[in-house]
Structure formats: structure tokens, C-alpha cells
PDB file of C-alpha atoms in Angstrom:
ATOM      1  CA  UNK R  95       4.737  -4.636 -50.274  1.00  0.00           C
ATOM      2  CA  UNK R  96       5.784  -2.895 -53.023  1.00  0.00           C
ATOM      3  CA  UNK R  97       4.334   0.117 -54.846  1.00  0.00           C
ATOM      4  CA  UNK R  98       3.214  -2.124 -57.910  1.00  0.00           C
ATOM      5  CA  UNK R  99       1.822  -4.896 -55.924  1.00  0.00           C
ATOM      6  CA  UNK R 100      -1.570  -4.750 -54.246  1.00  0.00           C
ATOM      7  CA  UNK R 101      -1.341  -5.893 -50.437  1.00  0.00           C
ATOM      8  CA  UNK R 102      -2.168  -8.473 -49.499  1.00  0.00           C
ATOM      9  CA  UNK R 103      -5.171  -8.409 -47.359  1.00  0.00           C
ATOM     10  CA  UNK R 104      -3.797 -11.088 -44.513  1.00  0.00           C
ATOM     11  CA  UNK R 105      -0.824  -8.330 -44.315  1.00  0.00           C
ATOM     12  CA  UNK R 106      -3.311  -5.586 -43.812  1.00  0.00           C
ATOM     13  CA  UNK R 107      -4.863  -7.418 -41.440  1.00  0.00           C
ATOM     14  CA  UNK R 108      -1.519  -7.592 -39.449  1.00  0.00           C
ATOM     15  CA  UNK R 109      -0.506  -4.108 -39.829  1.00  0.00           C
ATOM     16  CA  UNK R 110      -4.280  -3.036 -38.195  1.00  0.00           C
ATOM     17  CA  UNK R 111      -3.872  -4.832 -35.287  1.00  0.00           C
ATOM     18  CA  UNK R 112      -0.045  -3.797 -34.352  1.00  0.00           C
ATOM     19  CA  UNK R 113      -1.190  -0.168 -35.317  1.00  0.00           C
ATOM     20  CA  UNK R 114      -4.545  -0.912 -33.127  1.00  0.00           C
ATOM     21  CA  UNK R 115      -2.208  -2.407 -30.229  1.00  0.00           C
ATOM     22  CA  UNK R 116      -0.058   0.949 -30.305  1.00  0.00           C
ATOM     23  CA  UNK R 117      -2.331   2.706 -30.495  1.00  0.00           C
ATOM     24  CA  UNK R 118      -4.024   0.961 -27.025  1.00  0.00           C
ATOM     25  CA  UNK R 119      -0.229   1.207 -25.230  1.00  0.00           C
ATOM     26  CA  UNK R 120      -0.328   5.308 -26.385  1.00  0.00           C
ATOM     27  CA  UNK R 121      -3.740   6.094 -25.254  1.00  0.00           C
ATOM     28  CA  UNK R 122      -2.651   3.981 -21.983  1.00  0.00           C
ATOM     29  CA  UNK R 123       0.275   5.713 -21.551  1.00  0.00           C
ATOM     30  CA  UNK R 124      -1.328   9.105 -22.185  1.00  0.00           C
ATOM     31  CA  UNK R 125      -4.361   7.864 -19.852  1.00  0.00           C
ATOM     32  CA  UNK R 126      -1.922   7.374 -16.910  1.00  0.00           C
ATOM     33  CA  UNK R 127      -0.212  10.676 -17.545  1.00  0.00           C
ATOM     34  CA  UNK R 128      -3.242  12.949 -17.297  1.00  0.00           C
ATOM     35  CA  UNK R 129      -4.566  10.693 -14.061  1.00  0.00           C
ATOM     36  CA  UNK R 130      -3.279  13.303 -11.544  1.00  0.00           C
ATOM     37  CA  UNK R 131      -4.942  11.447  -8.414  1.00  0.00           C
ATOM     38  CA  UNK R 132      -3.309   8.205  -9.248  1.00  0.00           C
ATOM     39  CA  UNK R 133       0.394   9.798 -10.031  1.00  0.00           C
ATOM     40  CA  UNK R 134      -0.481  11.673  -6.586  1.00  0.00           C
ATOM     41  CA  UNK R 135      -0.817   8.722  -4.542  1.00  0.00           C
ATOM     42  CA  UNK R 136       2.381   6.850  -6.031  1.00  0.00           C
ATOM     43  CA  UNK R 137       4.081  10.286  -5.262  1.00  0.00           C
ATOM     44  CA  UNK R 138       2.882   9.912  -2.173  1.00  0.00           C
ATOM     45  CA  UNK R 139       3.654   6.303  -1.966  1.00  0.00           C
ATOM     46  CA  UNK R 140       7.059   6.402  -2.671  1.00  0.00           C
ATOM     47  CA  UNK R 141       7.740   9.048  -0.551  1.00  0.00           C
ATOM     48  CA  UNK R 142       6.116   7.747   2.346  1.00  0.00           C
ATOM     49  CA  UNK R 143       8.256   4.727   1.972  1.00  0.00           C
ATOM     50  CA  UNK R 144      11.599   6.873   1.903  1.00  0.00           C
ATOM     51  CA  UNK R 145      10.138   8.554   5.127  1.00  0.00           C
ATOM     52  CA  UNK R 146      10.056   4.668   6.364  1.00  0.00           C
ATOM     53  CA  UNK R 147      13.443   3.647   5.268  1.00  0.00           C
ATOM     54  CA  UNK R 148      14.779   7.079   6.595  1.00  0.00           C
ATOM     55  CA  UNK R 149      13.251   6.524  10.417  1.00  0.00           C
ATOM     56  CA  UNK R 150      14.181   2.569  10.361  1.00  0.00           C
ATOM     57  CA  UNK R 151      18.100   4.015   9.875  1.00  0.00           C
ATOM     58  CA  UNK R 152      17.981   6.191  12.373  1.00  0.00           C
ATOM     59  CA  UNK R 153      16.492   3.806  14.685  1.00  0.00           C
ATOM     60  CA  UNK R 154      19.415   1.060  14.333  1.00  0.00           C
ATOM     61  CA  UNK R 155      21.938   4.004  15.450  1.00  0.00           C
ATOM     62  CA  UNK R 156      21.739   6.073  18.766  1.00  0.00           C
ATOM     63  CA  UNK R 157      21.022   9.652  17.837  1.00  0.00           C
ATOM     64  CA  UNK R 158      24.096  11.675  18.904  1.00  0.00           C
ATOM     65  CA  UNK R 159      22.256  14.390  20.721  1.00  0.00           C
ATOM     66  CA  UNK R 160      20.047  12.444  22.429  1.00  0.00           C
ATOM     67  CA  UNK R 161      23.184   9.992  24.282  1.00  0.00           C
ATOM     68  CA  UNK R 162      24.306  13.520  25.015  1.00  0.00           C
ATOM     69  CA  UNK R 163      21.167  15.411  26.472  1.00  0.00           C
ATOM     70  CA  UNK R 164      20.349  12.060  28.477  1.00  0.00           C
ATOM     71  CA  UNK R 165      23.855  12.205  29.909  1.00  0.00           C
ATOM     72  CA  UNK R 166      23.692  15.864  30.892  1.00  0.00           C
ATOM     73  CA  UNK R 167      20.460  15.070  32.911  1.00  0.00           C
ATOM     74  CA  UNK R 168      22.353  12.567  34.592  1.00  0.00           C
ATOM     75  CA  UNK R 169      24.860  14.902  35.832  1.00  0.00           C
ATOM     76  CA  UNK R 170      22.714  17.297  36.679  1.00  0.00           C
ATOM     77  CA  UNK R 171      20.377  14.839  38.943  1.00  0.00           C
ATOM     78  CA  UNK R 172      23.829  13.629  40.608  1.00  0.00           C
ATOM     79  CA  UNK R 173      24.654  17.314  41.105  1.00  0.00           C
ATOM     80  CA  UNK R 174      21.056  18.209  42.636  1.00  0.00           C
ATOM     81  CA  UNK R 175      21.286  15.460  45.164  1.00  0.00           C
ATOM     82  CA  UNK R 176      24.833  16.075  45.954  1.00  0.00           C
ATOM     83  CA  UNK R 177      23.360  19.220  47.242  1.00  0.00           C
ATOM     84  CA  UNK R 178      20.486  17.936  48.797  1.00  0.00           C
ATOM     85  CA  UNK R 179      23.221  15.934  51.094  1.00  0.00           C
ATOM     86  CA  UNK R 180      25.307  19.004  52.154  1.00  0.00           C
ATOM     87  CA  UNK R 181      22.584  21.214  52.788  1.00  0.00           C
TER      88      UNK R 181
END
């Protein structure tokens, strides 16, 4: 289209509807923006499933502290009844 040319109207036509179908992907974008309940729940989604991924890592290994506390029991129960014995 030039400046000395009308338009023609099937091109007008065209131009409406990709301006109209911007416009519907803006206001859809801006729509989901201002939701706050909806970007609250995927925030709460996603971290939810981190939680889940987190816990499911730990649970393949053998936490550490806990091979160590349940050990120290041990001794100490073998201590107490060594006691119990001799006394």
C-alpha cells in the first residue's frame, strides 16, 4: 500500500483481524498477569513439586545424622545391659 493508492479493502480486512488477534493474545496476556489467585496457585504448584523432588532425594540416600544417632542408641542399649549383668 502506498500513499497514492487506496487500499484495498480485502487487505484491510487482513490487517483487522491480525490487529484483532493481537490484540486478543495482549488482553490474554495482560488477563493472566493481573489473575493473582491463579499465578498463586502455580506458585504454589511449582513449589510444592520442588518440595516433592527435594524429599524423594533425600529418601534414596540415608540421612547422615540419622545412621549416626541410631548407632549411638545402639551403644548405649549394649552399655545399659552390660550393666544390668554386673550389677
Amino acid at each position: 500500500m502506498s500513499a497514492d493508492t487506496p487500499p484495498d479493502p480485502q487487505q484491510l480486512r487482513a490487517e483487522i483481524a491480525r490487529t484483532r488477534a493481537e490484540l486478543g493474545a495482549t488482553v490474554e496476556a495482560l488477563a493472566a498477569r493481573v489473575d493473582v489467585k491463579a499465578r498463586a496457585k502455580e506458585a504454589a504448584a511449582q513449589a510444592a513439586g520442588e518440595v516433592k523432588a527435594r524429599v524423594k532425594a533425600q529418601a534414596r540416600r540415608p540421612a547422615p545424622l540419622a545412621v549416626i544417632a541410631a548407632a549411638a542408641v545402639g551403644i548405649a542399649l549394649i552399655i545399659v545391659a552390660l550393666r544390668r549383668r554386673q550389677a
